[in-house]
Amino acid sequence: MGLKKKVFASKAEQQNYYKIIRTWGKKFKVYHNIPFLNIFTIDDVILTEQDKNNLKKTSIDYIICNNFEEPILCIEFDGFCEGVNKNLEYKPSRQIGDWKDDWRKKIIELKLKVADHSNFPFFVVSSKEFSDLDENIPLTIIDGIIGSLASSNLARERFYQYMKDPNIFEFNENEIQLHENIKNTIPPKNPTTWYTFFLSAMEASEDPIRKQTYEMQTGIDFSCIAEFHIHKNLSFEEMLTHPIYAKDKNYFKDCFPNGLVKGTVVMYILKNNKCYATNIGIHDFQSQDFSKYDMESKIAHLITVNKIIKTNH
């Protein structure tokens, strides 16, 4: 018999837990290492008896719940093989020696299958997703994932409340701009168009990456913002001869001397004609309520604004 000194399996697992708490501890309840079957039922999932027995023995690293203790997101941290999920498939990024971890792949994909059956967001992430975006930006890709989910959940809830009876719907203090947008817009033929207004408003108040970007943008005197997606890696030479980028060759030459990686580019051109840009590519989880390009976009905007502030202050 013995007693372990900590409830966490590793220092990284502990640090990641506190990173989630750092941003979300006051808004959500965050639990660690909860038995898998405390969250999911498997009665109506087609599984073998061995699969069911395996699920009885496994747990989930981090569970995000609302204030009613209802789970809204599960996160599985794979610090051992630095793996991630792509839809329902587990993708390890490294192999430990000559050992191939078939059990890890099998149990993780089993968890993904059950979560998908319940239409529930379940992410398998590596250390990269828990890394701070910058030394003075204590936010992570995980914060972006949780923020996007929180925003979309609240937007749907508020939108449905509004559509029940717009005449008695009450806008709160975080929805002042939303109220103005709706008042000043001709009602669309498809009422769901209003949903985009609700989502933008919820992102501004609920998503810490969007919120910090808007706050840091204040006072930046820029003439234009450009954003586009790169569908393949481009060397420096390819970038400079590509017809899309040739017209802004000088900007790209200064900002991306090593070429571009597949992902998203955000450029801020200030009124003094200086250009600041970020090119970022993140993993496409293909999970529920996740958009690779939306995530890249909001992170790239924040990093670019941060570059402007650091350079000019």
XYZ file of C-alpha atoms in Angstrom:
313
model
C 0.000 0.000 0.000
C 1.190 3.509 -0.710
C 0.038 7.019 -1.391
C 1.027 9.168 -4.351
C 2.016 12.744 -3.605
C 0.040 14.238 -6.526
C -3.145 13.429 -8.414
C -1.540 14.332 -11.755
C 0.245 11.710 -13.845
C 2.946 14.176 -14.930
C 4.204 17.706 -14.371
C 3.019 18.677 -17.870
C -0.484 17.384 -17.120
C -0.528 19.479 -13.959
C 0.773 22.624 -15.695
C -1.800 22.269 -18.454
C -4.605 21.953 -15.938
C -3.580 25.211 -14.310
C -3.305 26.895 -17.699
C -6.955 26.053 -18.335
C -7.851 27.301 -14.858
C -5.862 30.502 -15.454
C -8.223 31.575 -18.220
C -11.453 29.717 -17.491
C -11.506 28.978 -13.755
C -13.960 31.781 -12.954
C -16.339 30.977 -15.796
C -16.374 27.187 -15.993
C -15.814 24.235 -13.736
C -12.738 22.304 -14.846
C -12.255 18.708 -13.763
C -9.256 16.427 -14.140
C -8.986 12.683 -14.694
C -12.680 11.801 -14.565
C -13.744 8.216 -15.448
C -14.863 8.102 -19.077
C -18.207 6.496 -18.264
C -19.010 9.292 -15.807
C -19.395 11.491 -18.884
C -20.650 9.163 -21.623
C -23.188 6.371 -21.834
C -22.498 3.524 -24.234
C -25.739 1.528 -24.179
C -26.694 2.514 -27.727
C -23.164 2.459 -29.211
C -22.109 -0.608 -31.214
C -19.119 -1.917 -29.250
C -17.569 -5.267 -28.456
C -17.592 -6.518 -24.872
C -13.836 -5.932 -24.795
C -14.342 -2.316 -25.912
C -16.886 -1.781 -23.143
C -14.543 -3.256 -20.554
C -11.690 -1.067 -21.789
C -13.817 2.061 -21.489
C -14.667 1.149 -17.907
C -10.959 1.363 -17.068
C -10.119 4.647 -18.765
C -10.568 8.319 -17.934
C -10.548 11.779 -19.548
C -7.762 14.241 -18.741
C -9.760 17.487 -18.656
C -13.515 18.067 -18.664
C -14.949 21.578 -19.020
C -18.394 21.972 -17.444
C -20.832 24.838 -17.076
C -22.002 26.034 -13.673
C -24.720 23.365 -13.661
C -22.007 20.671 -13.838
C -23.020 19.822 -17.398
C -20.008 18.795 -19.540
C -19.445 20.965 -22.633
C -15.988 19.834 -23.809
C -13.473 17.031 -23.231
C -9.729 17.377 -23.759
C -7.300 14.465 -23.890
C -3.646 15.469 -23.508
C -1.120 13.191 -25.194
C 2.243 14.322 -23.883
C 3.782 10.905 -24.439
C 3.522 10.650 -28.228
C 2.447 14.283 -28.810
C -0.549 12.990 -30.727
C -3.675 14.784 -31.917
C -6.965 13.724 -33.436
C -8.078 14.304 -37.002
C -11.795 13.699 -36.855
C -12.000 10.184 -35.343
C -8.410 9.185 -36.102
C -5.495 9.435 -33.673
C -2.287 10.875 -35.155
C 0.857 10.479 -32.983
C 3.685 12.795 -33.988
C 6.492 10.702 -32.570
C 7.347 7.103 -31.845
C 9.130 6.231 -28.622
C 12.110 4.112 -29.686
C 10.968 1.077 -31.663
C 7.816 0.702 -29.626
C 4.515 1.152 -31.408
C 1.704 1.990 -29.004
C -1.266 0.124 -30.521
C -3.150 0.292 -27.215
C -2.932 4.081 -27.086
C -4.301 4.401 -30.620
C -7.081 1.918 -29.977
C -8.340 3.419 -26.718
C -8.140 7.029 -27.936
C -10.022 6.245 -31.137
C -12.579 4.346 -29.078
C -13.135 7.458 -26.951
C -13.460 9.583 -30.090
C -16.025 7.166 -31.528
C -18.227 7.298 -28.431
C -17.983 11.097 -28.166
C -18.862 11.462 -31.843
C -21.880 9.201 -31.360
C -23.116 11.732 -28.791
C -22.228 14.719 -31.041
C -19.966 15.919 -28.252
C -16.736 17.910 -28.800
C -13.710 15.815 -27.853
C -10.158 16.963 -28.648
C -6.897 15.041 -28.440
C -4.099 17.592 -28.131
C -0.330 17.802 -27.784
C 1.971 20.141 -25.864
C 1.865 22.628 -28.739
C -1.788 23.405 -28.100
C -0.940 24.331 -24.495
C 1.969 26.656 -25.365
C 1.460 30.379 -24.718
C 1.096 32.398 -27.918
C 3.786 34.838 -26.771
C 5.701 35.716 -23.633
C 3.254 38.550 -22.962
C 0.152 36.746 -24.280
C -0.770 34.118 -21.661
C -3.284 32.443 -23.964
C -3.111 29.143 -25.840
C -4.727 27.324 -28.748
C -6.715 25.449 -26.094
C -8.087 28.792 -24.900
C -9.058 29.492 -28.497
C -10.865 26.156 -28.752
C -12.758 26.695 -25.502
C -13.488 30.319 -26.454
C -14.935 29.338 -29.820
C -17.133 26.706 -28.214
C -18.311 29.059 -25.467
C -19.093 31.766 -28.029
C -21.037 29.505 -30.383
C -22.998 27.872 -27.542
C -24.040 31.226 -26.107
C -24.756 32.688 -29.554
C -27.113 29.814 -30.361
C -28.854 30.159 -27.000
C -29.334 33.931 -27.309
C -30.309 33.705 -30.971
C -33.059 31.160 -30.267
C -34.341 33.342 -27.418
C -34.438 36.334 -29.740
C -36.242 34.460 -32.532
C -38.990 33.290 -30.155
C -40.150 36.891 -29.764
C -37.873 39.772 -30.841
C -40.260 42.282 -29.277
C -39.699 41.112 -25.701
C -36.061 40.028 -26.037
C -33.803 42.001 -23.696
C -30.242 42.800 -24.774
C -27.676 42.774 -21.977
C -24.720 45.126 -21.444
C -22.436 42.977 -23.623
C -24.867 43.156 -26.526
C -25.114 46.920 -27.084
C -23.369 46.769 -30.464
C -25.413 43.698 -31.387
C -28.593 45.653 -30.669
C -27.398 48.525 -32.860
C -26.488 46.179 -35.718
C -29.914 44.580 -35.680
C -31.748 47.935 -35.449
C -29.786 49.368 -38.373
C -30.066 46.361 -40.686
C -32.953 45.580 -42.999
C -34.480 42.297 -41.811
C -33.083 39.504 -43.998
C -35.284 37.045 -45.864
C -33.564 34.271 -43.949
C -33.758 35.130 -40.219
C -30.799 32.886 -39.428
C -28.629 35.626 -40.938
C -29.053 37.335 -37.562
C -27.068 34.489 -36.056
C -23.810 35.893 -37.457
C -24.491 39.102 -35.531
C -25.033 37.140 -32.335
C -21.881 35.072 -32.884
C -19.709 38.171 -33.425
C -21.090 39.732 -30.258
C -20.496 36.597 -28.199
C -16.933 36.239 -29.518
C -16.171 39.798 -28.417
C -17.277 39.022 -24.869
C -16.612 35.296 -24.429
C -13.516 34.442 -26.514
C -10.350 35.677 -24.738
C -8.311 35.770 -27.960
C -10.875 37.881 -29.825
C -11.430 40.035 -26.743
C -7.733 40.751 -26.209
C -7.248 41.529 -29.906
C -10.036 44.118 -29.862
C -8.619 45.703 -26.708
C -5.054 45.849 -28.069
C -6.180 47.232 -31.452
C -7.382 50.418 -29.800
C -5.090 53.266 -30.801
C -3.379 51.448 -33.686
C -3.527 53.692 -36.746
C -3.735 51.260 -39.649
C -4.825 51.900 -43.214
C -5.865 48.366 -44.097
C -5.948 44.768 -42.940
C -5.533 41.849 -45.315
C -6.181 38.192 -44.644
C -5.837 35.151 -46.882
C -5.231 31.424 -46.723
C -2.228 29.486 -48.008
C -3.093 26.016 -49.273
C 0.475 24.738 -49.502
C 3.946 25.650 -48.261
C 5.701 28.227 -50.460
C 9.436 28.815 -50.579
C 10.703 32.396 -50.586
C 11.292 32.222 -54.355
C 7.848 30.750 -55.058
C 6.231 33.381 -52.885
C 7.865 36.298 -54.721
C 6.916 34.985 -58.182
C 3.373 33.947 -57.260
C 0.868 36.255 -59.043
C -1.245 36.742 -55.935
C 1.664 38.041 -53.871
C 3.740 39.751 -56.590
C 1.898 43.072 -56.335
C 2.791 43.337 -52.646
C 6.246 41.864 -53.116
C 8.033 44.313 -50.828
C 5.686 43.656 -47.945
C 6.042 39.902 -48.270
C 9.803 40.129 -48.719
C 10.153 42.016 -45.438
C 7.627 39.982 -43.470
C 8.340 36.449 -44.714
C 12.015 36.045 -45.671
C 11.711 32.275 -45.220
C 8.595 31.840 -47.330
C 5.106 30.858 -46.239
C 3.665 27.807 -44.516
C 0.280 26.296 -45.239
C -2.279 28.122 -43.139
C -3.439 31.716 -42.729
C -1.743 35.084 -43.258
C -2.874 38.299 -41.588
C -1.293 41.636 -42.566
C -1.745 45.045 -40.958
C -0.507 47.989 -43.042
C -0.182 51.106 -40.923
C -0.720 54.633 -42.200
C 3.049 55.173 -42.064
C 3.207 52.341 -44.657
C 4.888 49.892 -42.291
C 3.616 46.348 -42.566
C 3.278 43.788 -39.796
C 2.175 40.276 -40.585
C 1.789 36.774 -39.201
C 1.677 33.454 -41.019
C 0.369 30.622 -38.889
C -0.680 27.056 -39.544
C -2.320 24.926 -36.863
C -3.541 21.359 -36.855
C -6.976 20.665 -38.324
C -8.737 18.570 -35.703
C -11.875 18.248 -37.831
C -13.762 18.073 -34.563
C -17.222 19.351 -33.786
C -17.501 23.163 -33.566
C -13.909 23.626 -34.740
C -12.757 25.626 -37.768
C -9.046 25.511 -38.575
C -9.118 28.755 -40.556
C -11.194 30.661 -38.012
C -8.765 29.584 -35.293
C -5.718 30.544 -37.362
C -7.301 33.871 -38.228
C -8.053 34.995 -34.699
C -4.660 33.867 -33.400
C -2.829 35.562 -36.294
C -4.681 38.828 -35.648
C -3.697 38.801 -31.983
C -0.051 37.951 -32.668
C 0.186 40.657 -35.353
C -1.326 43.331 -33.122
C 1.065 42.244 -30.390
C 4.009 42.682 -32.805
C 2.909 46.234 -33.595
C 2.661 47.159 -29.934
C 6.000 45.555 -29.009
C 7.792 47.259 -31.886
C 6.355 50.714 -31.296
C 6.464 50.909 -27.511
